[in-house]
PDB file of C-alpha atoms and ligand atoms in Angstrom:
ATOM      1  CA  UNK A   1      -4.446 -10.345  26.942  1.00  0.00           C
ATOM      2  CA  UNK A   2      -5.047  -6.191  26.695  1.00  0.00           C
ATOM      3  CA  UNK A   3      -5.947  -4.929  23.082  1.00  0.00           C
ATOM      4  CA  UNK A   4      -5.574  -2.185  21.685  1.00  0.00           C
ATOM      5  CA  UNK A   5      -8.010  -0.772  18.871  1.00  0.00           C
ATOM      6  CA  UNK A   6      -5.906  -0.224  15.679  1.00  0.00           C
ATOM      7  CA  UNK A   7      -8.091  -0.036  12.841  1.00  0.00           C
ATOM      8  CA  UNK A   8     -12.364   0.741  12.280  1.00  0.00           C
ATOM      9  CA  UNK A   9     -14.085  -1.897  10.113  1.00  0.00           C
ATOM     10  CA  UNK A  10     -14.542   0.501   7.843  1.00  0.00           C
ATOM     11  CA  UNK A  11     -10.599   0.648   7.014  1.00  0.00           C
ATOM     12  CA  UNK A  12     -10.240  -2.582   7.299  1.00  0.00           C
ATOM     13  CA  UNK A  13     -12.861  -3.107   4.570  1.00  0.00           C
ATOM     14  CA  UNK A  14     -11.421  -0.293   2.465  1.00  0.00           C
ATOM     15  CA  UNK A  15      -7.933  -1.270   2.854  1.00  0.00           C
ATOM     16  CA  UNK A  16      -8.798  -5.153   1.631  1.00  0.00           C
ATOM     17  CA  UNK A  17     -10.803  -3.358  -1.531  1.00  0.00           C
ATOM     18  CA  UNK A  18      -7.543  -1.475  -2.167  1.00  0.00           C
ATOM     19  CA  UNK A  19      -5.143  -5.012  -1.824  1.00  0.00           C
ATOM     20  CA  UNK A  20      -7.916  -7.465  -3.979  1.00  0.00           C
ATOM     21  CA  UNK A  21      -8.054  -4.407  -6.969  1.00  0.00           C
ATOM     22  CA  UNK A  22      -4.475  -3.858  -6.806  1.00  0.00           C
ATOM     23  CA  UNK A  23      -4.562  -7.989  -7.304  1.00  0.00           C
ATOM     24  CA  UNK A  24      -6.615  -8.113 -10.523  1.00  0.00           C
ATOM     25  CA  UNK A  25      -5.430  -4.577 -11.843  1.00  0.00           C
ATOM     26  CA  UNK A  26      -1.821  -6.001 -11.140  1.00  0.00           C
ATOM     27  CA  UNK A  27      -2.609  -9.207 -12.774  1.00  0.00           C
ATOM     28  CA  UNK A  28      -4.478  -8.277 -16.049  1.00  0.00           C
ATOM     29  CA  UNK A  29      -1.427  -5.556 -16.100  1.00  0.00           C
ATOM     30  CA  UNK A  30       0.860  -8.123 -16.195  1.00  0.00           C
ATOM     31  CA  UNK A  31      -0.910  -9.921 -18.747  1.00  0.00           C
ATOM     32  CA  UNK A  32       0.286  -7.217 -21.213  1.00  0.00           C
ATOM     33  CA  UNK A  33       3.505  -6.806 -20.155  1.00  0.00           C
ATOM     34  CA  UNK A  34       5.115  -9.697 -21.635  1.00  0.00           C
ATOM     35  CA  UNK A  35       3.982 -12.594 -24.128  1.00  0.00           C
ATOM     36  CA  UNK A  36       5.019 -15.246 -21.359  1.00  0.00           C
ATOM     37  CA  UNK A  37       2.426 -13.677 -19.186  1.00  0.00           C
ATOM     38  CA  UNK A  38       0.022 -13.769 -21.598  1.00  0.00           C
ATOM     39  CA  UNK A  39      -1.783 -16.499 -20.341  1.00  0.00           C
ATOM     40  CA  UNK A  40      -3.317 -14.221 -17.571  1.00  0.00           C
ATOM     41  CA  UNK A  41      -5.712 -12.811 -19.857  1.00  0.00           C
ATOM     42  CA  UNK A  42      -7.570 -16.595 -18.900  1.00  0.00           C
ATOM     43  CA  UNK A  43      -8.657 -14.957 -15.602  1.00  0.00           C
ATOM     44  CA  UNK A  44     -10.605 -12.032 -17.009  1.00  0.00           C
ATOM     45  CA  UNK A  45     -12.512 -13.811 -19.937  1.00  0.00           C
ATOM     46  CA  UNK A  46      -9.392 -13.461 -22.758  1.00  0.00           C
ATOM     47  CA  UNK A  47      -7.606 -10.937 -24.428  1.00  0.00           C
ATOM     48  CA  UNK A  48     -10.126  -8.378 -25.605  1.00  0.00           C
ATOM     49  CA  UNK A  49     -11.713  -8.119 -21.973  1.00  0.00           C
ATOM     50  CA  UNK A  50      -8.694  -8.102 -20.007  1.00  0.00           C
ATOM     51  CA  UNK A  51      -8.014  -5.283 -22.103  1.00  0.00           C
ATOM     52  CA  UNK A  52     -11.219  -3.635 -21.550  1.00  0.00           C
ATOM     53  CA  UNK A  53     -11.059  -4.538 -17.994  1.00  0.00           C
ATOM     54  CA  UNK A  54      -7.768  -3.306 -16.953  1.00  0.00           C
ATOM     55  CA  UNK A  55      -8.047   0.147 -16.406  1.00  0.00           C
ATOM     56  CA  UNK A  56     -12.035   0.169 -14.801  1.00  0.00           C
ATOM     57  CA  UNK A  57     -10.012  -2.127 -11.912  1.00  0.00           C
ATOM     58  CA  UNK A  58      -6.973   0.554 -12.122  1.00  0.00           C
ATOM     59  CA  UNK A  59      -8.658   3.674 -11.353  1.00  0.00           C
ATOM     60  CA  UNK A  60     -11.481   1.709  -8.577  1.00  0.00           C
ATOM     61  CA  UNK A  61      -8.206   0.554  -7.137  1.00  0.00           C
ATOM     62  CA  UNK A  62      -6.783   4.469  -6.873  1.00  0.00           C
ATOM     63  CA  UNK A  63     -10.551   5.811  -6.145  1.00  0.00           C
ATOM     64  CA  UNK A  64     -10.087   3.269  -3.241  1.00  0.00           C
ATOM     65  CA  UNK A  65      -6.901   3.908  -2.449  1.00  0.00           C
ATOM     66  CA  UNK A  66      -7.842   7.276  -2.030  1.00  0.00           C
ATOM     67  CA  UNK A  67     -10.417   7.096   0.344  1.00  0.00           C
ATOM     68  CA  UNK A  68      -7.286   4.995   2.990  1.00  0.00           C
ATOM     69  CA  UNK A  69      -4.929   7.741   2.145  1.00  0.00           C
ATOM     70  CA  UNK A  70      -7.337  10.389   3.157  1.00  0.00           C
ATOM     71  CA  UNK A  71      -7.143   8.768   6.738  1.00  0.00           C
ATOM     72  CA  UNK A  72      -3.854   7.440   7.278  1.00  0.00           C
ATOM     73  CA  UNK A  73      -1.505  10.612   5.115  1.00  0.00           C
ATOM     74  CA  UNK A  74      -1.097  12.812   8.915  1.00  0.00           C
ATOM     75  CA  UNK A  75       0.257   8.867  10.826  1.00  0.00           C
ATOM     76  CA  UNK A  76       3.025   8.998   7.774  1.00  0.00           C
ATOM     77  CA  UNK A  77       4.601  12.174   7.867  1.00  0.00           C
ATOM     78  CA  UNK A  78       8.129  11.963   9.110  1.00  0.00           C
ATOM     79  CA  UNK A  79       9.590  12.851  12.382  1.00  0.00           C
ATOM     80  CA  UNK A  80      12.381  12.912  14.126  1.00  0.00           C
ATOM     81  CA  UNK A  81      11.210   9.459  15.745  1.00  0.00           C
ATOM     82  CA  UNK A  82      11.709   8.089  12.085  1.00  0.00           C
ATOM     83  CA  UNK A  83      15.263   9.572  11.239  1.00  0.00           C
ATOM     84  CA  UNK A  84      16.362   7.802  14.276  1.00  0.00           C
ATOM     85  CA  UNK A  85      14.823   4.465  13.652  1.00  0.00           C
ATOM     86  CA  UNK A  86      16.129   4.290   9.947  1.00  0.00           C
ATOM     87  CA  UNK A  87      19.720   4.700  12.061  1.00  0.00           C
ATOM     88  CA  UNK A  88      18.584   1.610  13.994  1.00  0.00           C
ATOM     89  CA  UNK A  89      17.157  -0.337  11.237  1.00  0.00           C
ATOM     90  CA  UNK A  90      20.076  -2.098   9.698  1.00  0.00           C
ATOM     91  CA  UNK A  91      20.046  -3.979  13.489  1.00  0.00           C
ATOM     92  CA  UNK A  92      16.551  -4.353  13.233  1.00  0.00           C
ATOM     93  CA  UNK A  93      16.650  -6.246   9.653  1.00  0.00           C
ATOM     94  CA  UNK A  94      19.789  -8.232  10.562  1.00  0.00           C
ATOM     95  CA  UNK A  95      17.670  -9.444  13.682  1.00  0.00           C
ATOM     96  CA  UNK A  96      19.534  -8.147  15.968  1.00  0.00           C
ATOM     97  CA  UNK A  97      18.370  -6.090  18.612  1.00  0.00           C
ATOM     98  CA  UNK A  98      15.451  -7.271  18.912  1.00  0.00           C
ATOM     99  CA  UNK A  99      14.741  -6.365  22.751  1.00  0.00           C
ATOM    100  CA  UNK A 100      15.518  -2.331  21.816  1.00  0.00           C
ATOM    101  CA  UNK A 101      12.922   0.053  21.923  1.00  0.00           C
ATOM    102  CA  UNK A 102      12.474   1.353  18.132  1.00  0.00           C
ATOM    103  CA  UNK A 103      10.722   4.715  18.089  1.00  0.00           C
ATOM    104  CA  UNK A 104       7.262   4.555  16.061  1.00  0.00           C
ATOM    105  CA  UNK A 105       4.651   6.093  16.201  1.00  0.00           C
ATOM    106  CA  UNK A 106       1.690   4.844  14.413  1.00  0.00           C
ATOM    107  CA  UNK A 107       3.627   3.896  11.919  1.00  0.00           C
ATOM    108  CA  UNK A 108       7.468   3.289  11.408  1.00  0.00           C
ATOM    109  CA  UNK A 109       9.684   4.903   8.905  1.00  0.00           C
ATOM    110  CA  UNK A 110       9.648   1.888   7.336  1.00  0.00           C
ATOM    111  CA  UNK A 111       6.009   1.556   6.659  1.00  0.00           C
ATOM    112  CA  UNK A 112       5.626   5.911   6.101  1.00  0.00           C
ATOM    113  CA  UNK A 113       8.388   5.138   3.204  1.00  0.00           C
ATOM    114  CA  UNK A 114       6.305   2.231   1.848  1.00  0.00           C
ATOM    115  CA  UNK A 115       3.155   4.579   1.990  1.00  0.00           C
ATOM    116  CA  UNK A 116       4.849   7.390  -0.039  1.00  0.00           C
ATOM    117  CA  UNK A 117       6.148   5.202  -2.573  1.00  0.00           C
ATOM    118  CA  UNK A 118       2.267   3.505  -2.774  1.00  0.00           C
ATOM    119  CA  UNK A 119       0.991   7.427  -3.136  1.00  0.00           C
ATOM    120  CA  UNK A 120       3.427   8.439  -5.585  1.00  0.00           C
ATOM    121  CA  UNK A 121       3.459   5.465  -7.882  1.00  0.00           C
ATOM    122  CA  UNK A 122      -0.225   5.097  -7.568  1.00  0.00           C
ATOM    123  CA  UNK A 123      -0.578   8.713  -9.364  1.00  0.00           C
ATOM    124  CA  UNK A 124       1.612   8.139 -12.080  1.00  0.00           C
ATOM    125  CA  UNK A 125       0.082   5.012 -13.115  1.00  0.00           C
ATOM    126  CA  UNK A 126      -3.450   6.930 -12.835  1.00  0.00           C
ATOM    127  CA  UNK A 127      -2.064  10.154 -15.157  1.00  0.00           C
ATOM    128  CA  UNK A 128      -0.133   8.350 -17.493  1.00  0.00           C
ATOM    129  CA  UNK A 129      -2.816   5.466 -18.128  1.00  0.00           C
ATOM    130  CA  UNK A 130      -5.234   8.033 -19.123  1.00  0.00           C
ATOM    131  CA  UNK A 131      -3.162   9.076 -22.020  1.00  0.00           C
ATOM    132  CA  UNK A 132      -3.371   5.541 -23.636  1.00  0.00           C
ATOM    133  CA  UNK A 133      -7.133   4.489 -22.726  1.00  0.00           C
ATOM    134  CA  UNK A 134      -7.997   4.726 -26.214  1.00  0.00           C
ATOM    135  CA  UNK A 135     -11.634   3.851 -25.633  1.00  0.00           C
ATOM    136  CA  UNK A 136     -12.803   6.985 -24.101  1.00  0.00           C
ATOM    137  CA  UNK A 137      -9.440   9.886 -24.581  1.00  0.00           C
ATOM    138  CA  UNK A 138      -7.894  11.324 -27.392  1.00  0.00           C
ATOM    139  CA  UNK A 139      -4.715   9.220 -28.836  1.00  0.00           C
ATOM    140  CA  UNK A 140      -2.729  12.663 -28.686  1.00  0.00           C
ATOM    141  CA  UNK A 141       1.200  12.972 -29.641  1.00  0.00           C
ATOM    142  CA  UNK A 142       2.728   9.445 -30.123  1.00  0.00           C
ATOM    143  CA  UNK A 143       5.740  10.299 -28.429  1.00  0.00           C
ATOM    144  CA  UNK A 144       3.621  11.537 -25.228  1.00  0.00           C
ATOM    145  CA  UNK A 145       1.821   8.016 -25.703  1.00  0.00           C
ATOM    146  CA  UNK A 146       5.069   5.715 -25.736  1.00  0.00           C
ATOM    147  CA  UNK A 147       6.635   8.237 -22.627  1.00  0.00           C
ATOM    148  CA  UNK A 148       3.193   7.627 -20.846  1.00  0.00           C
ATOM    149  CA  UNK A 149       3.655   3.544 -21.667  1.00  0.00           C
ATOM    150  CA  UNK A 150       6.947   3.327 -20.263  1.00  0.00           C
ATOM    151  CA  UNK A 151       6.351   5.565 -17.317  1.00  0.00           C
ATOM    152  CA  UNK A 152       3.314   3.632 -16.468  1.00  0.00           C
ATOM    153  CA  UNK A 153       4.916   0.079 -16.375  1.00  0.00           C
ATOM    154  CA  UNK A 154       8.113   1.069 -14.813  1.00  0.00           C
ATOM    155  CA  UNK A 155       5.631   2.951 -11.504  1.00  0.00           C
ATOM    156  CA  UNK A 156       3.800  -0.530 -12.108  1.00  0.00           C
ATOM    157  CA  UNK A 157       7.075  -2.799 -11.511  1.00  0.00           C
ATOM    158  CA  UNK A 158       7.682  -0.251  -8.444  1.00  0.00           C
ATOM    159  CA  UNK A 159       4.338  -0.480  -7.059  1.00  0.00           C
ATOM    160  CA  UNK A 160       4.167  -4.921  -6.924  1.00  0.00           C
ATOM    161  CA  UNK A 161       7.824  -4.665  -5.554  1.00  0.00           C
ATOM    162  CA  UNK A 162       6.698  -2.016  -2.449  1.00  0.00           C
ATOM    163  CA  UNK A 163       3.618  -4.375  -2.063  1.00  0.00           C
ATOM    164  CA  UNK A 164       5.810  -7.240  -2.376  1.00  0.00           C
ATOM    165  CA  UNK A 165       7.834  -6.019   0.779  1.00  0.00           C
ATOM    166  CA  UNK A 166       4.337  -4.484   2.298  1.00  0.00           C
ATOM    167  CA  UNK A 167       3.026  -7.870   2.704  1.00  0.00           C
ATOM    168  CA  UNK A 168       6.156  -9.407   3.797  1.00  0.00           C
ATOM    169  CA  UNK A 169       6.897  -6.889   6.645  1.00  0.00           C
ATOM    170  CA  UNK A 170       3.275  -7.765   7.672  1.00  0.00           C
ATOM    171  CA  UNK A 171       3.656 -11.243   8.123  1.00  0.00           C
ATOM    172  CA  UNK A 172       7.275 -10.841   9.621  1.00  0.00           C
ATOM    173  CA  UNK A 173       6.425  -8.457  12.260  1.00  0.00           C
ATOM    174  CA  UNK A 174       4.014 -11.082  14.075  1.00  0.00           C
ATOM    175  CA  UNK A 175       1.159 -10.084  15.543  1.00  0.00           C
ATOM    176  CA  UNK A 176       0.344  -7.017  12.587  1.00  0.00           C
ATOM    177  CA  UNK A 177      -1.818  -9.531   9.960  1.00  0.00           C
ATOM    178  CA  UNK A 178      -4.913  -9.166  12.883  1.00  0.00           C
ATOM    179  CA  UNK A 179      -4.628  -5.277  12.990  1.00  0.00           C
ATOM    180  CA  UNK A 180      -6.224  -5.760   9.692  1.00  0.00           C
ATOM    181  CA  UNK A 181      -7.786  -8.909  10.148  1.00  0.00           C
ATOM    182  CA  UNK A 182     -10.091  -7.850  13.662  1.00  0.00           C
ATOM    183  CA  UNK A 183      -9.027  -4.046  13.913  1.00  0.00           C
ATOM    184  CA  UNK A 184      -6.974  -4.808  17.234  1.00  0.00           C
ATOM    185  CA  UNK A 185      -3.249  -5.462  18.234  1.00  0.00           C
ATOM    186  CA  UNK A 186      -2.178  -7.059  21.579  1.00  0.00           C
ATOM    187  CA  UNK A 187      -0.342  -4.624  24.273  1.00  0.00           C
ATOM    188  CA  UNK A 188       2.942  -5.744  24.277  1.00  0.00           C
ATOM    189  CA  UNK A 189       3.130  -5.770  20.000  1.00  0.00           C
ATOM    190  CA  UNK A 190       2.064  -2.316  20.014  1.00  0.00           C
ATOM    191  CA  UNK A 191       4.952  -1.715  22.788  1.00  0.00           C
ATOM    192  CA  UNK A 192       7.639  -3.363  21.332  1.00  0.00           C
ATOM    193  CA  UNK A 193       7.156  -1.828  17.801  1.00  0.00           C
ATOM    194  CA  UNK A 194       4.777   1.357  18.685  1.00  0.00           C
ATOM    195  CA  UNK A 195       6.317   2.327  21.736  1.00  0.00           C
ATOM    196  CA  UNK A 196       5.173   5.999  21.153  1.00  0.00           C
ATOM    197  CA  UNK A 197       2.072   5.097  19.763  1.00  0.00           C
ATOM    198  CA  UNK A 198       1.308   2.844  22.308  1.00  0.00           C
ATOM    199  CA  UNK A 199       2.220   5.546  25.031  1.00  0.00           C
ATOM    200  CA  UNK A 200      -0.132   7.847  22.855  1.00  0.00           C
ATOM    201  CA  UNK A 201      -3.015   5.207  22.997  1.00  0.00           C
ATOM    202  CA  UNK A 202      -2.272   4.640  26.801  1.00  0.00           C
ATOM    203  CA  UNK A 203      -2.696   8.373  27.602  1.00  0.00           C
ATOM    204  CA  UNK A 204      -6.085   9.241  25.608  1.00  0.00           C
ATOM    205  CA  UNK A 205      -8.895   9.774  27.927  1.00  0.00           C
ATOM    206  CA  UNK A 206     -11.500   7.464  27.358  1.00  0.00           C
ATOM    207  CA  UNK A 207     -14.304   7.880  24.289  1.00  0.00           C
TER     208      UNK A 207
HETATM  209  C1  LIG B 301      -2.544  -9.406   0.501  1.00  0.00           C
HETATM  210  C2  LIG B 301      -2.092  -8.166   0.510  1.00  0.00           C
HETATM  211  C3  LIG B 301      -1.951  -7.287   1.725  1.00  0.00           C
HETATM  212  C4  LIG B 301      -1.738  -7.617   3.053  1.00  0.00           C
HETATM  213  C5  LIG B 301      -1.564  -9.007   3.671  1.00  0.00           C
HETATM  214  C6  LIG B 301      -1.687  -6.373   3.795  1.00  0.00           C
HETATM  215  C7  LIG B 301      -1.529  -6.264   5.164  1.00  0.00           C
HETATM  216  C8  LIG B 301      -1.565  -5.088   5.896  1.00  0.00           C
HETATM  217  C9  LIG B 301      -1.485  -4.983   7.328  1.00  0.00           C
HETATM  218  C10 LIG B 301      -1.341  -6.153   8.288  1.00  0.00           C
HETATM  219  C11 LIG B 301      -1.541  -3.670   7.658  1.00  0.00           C
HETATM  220  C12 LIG B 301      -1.484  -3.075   9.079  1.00  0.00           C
HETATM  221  C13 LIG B 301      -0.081  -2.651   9.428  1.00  0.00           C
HETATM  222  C14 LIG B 301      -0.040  -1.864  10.719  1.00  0.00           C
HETATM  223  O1  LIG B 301      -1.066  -1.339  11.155  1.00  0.00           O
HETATM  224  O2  LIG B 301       1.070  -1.693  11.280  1.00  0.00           O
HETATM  225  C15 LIG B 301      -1.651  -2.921   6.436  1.00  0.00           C
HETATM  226  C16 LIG B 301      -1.723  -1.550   6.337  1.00  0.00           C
HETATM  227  C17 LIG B 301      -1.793  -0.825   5.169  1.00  0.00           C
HETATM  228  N1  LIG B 301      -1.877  -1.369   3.892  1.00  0.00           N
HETATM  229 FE1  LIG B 301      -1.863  -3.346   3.399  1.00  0.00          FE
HETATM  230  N2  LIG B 301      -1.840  -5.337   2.912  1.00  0.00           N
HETATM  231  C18 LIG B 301      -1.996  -5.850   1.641  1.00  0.00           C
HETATM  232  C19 LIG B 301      -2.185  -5.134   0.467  1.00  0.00           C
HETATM  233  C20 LIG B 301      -2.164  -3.754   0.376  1.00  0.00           C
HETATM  234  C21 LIG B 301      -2.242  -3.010  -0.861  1.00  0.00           C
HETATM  235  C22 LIG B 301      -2.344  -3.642  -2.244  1.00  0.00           C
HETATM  236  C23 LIG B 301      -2.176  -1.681  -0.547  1.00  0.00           C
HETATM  237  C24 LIG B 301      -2.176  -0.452  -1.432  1.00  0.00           C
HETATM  238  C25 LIG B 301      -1.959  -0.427  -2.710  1.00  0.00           C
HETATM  239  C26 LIG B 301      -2.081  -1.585   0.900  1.00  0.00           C
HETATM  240  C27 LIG B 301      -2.007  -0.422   1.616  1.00  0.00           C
HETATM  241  C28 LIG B 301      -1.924  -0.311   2.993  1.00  0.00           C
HETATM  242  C29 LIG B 301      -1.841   0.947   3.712  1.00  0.00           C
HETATM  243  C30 LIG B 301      -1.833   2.337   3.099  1.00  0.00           C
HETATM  244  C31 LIG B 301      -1.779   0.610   5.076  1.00  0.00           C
HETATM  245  C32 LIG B 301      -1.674   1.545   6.263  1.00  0.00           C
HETATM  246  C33 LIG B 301      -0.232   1.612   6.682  1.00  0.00           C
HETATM  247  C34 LIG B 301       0.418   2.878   6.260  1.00  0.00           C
HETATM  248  O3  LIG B 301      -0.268   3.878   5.972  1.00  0.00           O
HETATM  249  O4  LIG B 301       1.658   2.918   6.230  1.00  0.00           O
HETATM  250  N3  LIG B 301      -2.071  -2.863   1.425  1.00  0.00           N
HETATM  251  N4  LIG B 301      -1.671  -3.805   5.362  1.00  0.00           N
END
C-alpha cells in the first residue's frame, strides 16, 4: 500500500497540544457557564483553581494554536477548486456521489471553512478574555466587561460546535484519523478526496 507523507511529527505533536488544551480550557470553561456544569470544577482541583486555571490553559491553547496556523494558513485560502466543491457538497453529505472526483487541494472547502472559523473565534476568545482576567488587568468600564463576557462565551459555544464537526468529519472521512496519528495517508484516500493535492504530491521531484 503507497503512502503519502501528510504531516511532520512536529505538527502532529503541536496539533494534539492544540486539541488536549482546547479539552481542559473547554472544560473548566464550561464549568462556569452554567450551575449544572458546575461539577467540572472536580477535574481541576475545585472552584477557586478552575478559576485560576482557566485562562493559563486558554491562551497556551491559542499560543499553540498559533504556532499550526503559522504552517497550515497558505493550504486554506480559497480557490476556485473550493467554490466548486461547496456546489458538489450537498451530494457529498447526502452520500451520494461518492465515486466523483471532488476538487481539494490540501485541504477541502470544508475543512479551509472549519479553519477560519477556529482562527477567528480563537481571537475573540483571546481579546475579550483579557478584559475580565481580573488577576493580572485592569477591571475597566463594566459595560466593556459584560460585552467582553458575552462575546467570549458565544465565540466559545462556536468554537466546541466547529470542533464538534472537526472531529466528526475526521472520523467519517476514513482513512484521515492516521494523517495525524503516523503523519501518512494511503494513495488512493489522498486521490479520492485530494485529487489535486495528490496530483501535486505525485509531481514534486524528490527531497
Ligand atoms: C480529539 C480531537 C481532534 C481530532 C480527533 C482531530 C483530528 C484531526 C485530523 C485527523 C486532522 C487531519 C485532517 C487532514 O489532514 O485532512 C486534523 C487537522 C487539523 N486539526 Fe484537528 N483534531 C482534533 C482537535 C483539534 C482542535 C481542538 C483544533 C484547534 C482548536 C484542531 C485543529 C486542526 C487544524 C488547524 C488542522 C489542519 C487542517 C486545516 O488546517 O484545515 N484539531 N485534525
Amino acid at each position: 500500500m503507497a503512502l503519502l507523507q501528510r504531516y511532520r511529527d512536529s505538527q502532529r505533536i503541536n496539533h494534539w497540544i492544540v486539541a488536549l488544551l482546547f479539552l481542559c480550557a473547554g472544560l473548566s470553561g464550561l464549568a462556569f457557564f452554567h450551575p449544572s456544569l458546575f461539577f467540572l470544577t472536580n477535574l481541576f482541583g475545585g472552584g477557586p483553581w478552575t478559576r485560576v486555571l482557566h485562562p493559563y490553559m486558554g491562551v497556551a491553547m491559542v499560543v499553540a494554536f498559533v504556532f499550526l496556523a503559522l504552517q497550515m494558513w497558505r493550504d486554506n485560502l480559497w480557490t476556485g477548486a473550493d467554490s466548486q466543491w461547496m456546489r458538489q457538497s450537498a451530494g457529498l453529505i447526502a452520500g451520494r456521489d461518492k465515486a466523483a472526483a471532488h476538487p481539494a487541494y490540501k485541504y477541502n472547502a470544508g475543512q479551509k471553512i472549519v479553519f477560519w472559523i477556529m482562527v477567528v473565534s480563537l481571537l475573540i476568545l483571546f481579546v475579550t478574555g483579557f478584559m475580565f482576567w481580573h488577576a493580572w488587568f485592569p477591571e475597566g468600564n463594566i459595560l466593556m466587561r459584560r460585552i467582553a463576557v458575552v462575546l467570549h462565551s458565544a465565540s466559545a459555544a462556536i468554537l466546541i460546535l466547529t470542533i464538534i464537526i472537526h472531529v466528526y468529519a475526521a472520523i467519517w472521512v476514513k482513512g484521515s484519523i492516521r494523517a495525524m496519528t503516523r503523519g501518512t495517508v494511503t494513495e488512493t484516500w489522498a486521490a479520492h478526496n485530494h485529487p489535486l493535492w495528490h496530483r501535486e504530491v505525485k509531481e514534486r521531484p524528490p527531497a
